[in-house]
Short mmCIF file of C-alpha atoms in Angstrom, two decimals:
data_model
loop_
_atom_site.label_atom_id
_atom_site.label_comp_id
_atom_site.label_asym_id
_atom_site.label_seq_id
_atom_site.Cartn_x
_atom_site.Cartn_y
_atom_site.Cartn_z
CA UNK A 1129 46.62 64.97 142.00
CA UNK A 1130 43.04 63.10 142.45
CA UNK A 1131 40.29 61.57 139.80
CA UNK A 1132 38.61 64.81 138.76
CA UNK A 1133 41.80 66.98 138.67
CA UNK A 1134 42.53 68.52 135.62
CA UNK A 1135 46.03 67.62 134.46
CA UNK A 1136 48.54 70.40 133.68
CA UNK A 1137 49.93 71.66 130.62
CA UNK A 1138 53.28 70.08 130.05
CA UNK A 1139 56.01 69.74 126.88
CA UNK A 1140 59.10 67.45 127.37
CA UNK A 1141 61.47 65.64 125.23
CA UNK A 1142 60.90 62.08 124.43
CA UNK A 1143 63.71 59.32 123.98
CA UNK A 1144 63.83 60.52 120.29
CA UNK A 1145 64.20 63.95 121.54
CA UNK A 1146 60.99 65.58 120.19
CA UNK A 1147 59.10 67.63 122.03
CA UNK A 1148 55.62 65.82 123.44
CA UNK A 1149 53.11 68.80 123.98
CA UNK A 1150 50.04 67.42 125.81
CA UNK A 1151 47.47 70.05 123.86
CA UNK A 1152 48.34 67.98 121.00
CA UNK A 1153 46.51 65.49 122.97
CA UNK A 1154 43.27 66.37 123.85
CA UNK A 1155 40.89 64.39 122.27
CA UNK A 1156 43.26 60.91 123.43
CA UNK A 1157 42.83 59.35 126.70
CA UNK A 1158 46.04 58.44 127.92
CA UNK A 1159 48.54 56.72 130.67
CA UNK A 1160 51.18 58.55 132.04
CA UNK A 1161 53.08 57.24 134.78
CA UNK A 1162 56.35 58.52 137.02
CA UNK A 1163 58.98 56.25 137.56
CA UNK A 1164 62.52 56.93 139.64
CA UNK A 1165 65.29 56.25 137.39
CA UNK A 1166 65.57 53.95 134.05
CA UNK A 1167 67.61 50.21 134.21
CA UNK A 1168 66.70 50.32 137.55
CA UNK A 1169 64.83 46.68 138.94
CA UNK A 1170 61.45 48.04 139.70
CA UNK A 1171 61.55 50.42 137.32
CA UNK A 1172 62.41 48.31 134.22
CA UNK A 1173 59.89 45.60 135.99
CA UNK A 1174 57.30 48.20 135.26
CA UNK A 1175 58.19 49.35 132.05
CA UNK A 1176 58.49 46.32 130.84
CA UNK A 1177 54.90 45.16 131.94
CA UNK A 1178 53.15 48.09 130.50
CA UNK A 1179 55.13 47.53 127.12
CA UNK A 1180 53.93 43.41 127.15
CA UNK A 1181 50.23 44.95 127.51
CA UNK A 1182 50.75 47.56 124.89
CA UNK A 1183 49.34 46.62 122.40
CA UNK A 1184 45.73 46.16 124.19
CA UNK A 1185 46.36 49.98 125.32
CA UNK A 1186 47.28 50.77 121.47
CA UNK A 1187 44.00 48.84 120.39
CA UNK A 1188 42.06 51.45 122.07
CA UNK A 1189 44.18 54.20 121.01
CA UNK A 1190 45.63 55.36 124.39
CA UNK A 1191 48.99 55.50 124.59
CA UNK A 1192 51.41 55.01 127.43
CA UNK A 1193 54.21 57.92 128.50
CA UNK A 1194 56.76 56.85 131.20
CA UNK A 1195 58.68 60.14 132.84
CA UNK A 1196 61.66 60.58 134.49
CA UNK A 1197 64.46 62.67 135.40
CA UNK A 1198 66.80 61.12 133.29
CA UNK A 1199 67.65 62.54 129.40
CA UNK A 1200 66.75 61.90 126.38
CA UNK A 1201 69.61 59.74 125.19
CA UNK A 1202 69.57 57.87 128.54
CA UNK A 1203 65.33 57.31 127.78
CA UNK A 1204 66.66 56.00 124.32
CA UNK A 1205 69.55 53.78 125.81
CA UNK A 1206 66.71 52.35 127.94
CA UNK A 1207 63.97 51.43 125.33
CA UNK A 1208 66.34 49.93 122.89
CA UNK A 1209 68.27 47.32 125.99
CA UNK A 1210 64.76 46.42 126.97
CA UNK A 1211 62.76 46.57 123.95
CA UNK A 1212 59.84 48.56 125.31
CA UNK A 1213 57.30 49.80 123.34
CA UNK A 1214 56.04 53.34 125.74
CA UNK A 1215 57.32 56.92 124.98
CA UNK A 1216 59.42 58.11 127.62
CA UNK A 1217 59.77 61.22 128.46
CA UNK A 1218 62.61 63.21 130.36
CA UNK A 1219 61.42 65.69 133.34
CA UNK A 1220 65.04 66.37 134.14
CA UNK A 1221 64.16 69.61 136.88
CA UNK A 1222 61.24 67.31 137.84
CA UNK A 1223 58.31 70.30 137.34
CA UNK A 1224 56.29 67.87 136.28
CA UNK A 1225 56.63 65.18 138.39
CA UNK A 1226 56.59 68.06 141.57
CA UNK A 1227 53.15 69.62 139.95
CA UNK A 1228 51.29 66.14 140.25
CA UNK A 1229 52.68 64.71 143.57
CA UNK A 1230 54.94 62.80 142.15
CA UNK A 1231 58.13 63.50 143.67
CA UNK A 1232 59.16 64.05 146.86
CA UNK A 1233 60.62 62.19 150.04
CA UNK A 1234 60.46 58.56 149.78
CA UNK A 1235 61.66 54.66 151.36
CA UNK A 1236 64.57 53.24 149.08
CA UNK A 1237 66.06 50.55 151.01
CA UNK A 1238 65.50 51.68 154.28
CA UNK A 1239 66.67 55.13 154.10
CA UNK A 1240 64.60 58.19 152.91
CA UNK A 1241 65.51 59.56 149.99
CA UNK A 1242 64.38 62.25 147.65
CA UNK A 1243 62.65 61.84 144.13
CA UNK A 1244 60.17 60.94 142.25
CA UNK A 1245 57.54 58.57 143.57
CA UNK A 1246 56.18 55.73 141.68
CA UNK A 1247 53.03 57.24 140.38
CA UNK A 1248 50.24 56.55 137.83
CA UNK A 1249 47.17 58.19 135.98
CA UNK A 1250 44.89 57.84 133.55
CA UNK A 1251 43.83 61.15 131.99
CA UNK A 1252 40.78 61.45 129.97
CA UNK A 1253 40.09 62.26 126.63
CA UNK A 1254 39.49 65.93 128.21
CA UNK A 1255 42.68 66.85 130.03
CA UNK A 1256 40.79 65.32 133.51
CA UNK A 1257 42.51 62.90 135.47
CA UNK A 1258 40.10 59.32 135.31
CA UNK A 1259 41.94 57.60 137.69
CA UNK A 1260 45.26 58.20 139.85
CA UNK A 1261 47.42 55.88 142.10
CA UNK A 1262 50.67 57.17 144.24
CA UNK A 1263 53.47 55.23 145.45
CA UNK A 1264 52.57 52.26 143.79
CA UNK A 1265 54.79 48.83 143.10
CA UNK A 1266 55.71 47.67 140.06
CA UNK A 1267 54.80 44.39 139.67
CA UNK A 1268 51.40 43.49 138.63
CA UNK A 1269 50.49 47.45 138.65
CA UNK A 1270 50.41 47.80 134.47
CA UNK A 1271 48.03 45.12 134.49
CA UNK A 1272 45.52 47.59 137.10
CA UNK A 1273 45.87 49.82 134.76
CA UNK A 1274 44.66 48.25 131.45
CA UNK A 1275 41.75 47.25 133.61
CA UNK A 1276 40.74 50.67 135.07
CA UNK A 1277 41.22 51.96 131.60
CA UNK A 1278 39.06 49.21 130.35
CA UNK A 1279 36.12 50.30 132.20
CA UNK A 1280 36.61 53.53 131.76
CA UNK A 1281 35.68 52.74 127.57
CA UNK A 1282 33.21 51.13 128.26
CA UNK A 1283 31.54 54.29 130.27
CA UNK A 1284 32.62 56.49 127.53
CA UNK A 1285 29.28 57.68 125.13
CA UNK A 1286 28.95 55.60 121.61
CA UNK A 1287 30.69 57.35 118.65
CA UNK A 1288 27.80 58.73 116.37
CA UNK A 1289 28.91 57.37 112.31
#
């Protein structure tokens, strides 16, 4: 999945599980980004550096999801030790995460492994991917981003009052 791609149709749980439908958001631009597993060091890094630059993302109305295989309950386990602020959402037969590139084989120590692949993308306020990076790292990459998304507002056409 590419910048110009349209993103597909999904519906998963949240922590809370509720259902997230992404119809009900067309009209939002919005973050969603793939992460391996949650309390995990890179993966908590990352959370937790989208969720400190929150509430810049939540000025412009663009919210953040965070997916992964694990449940519901786990998602809500997860939030609550860390204190995060993004919706995560549970892809637990990885469709998802296998429909946008995000999953497959992988380096985890050394060793090649299986799963999803730290991945990232901005999708517009029409269901089109703005921007997308794949197999990113965690640290510093929330701050990327807010910036890509930043410019992105600033192409977007005036609102008419």
């Amino acid at each position: 999945m590419q910048a110009g791609d349209m993103f597909p149709h999904f519906v998963l749980q949240d922590e809370n599980g509720e259902k997230v439908d992404s119809d009900a958001l067309r009209g939002v631009r919005y973050v969603i980004y793939f992460y391996s597993k949650d309390n995990t060091p890179g993966c908590t890094k990352e959370a937790v550096e989208f969720t400190g630059l929150y509430p810049k993302f939540m000025l412009r109305n663009v919210p953040i999801f965070g997916v992964s295989g694990d449940s519901p309950e786990t998602h809500r386990k997860f939030r609550e030790s860390q204190g995060l602020k993004v919706k995560l959402l549970s892809d637990p037969d990885h469709a998802l995460a296998k429909e946008v590139g995000a999953f497959g084989t992988k380096k985890l120590y050394g060793k090649e492994v299986v799963g999803n692949i730290r991945s990232t993308f901005i999708v517009g306020k029409d269901g089109v991917v703005e921007e997308a990076w794949t197999n990113v790292k965690a640290g510093g990459h929330a701050q990327k981003v807010l910036d890509a998304m930043l410019s992105h507002f600033r192409d977007d056409e005036p609102m008419e009052f």
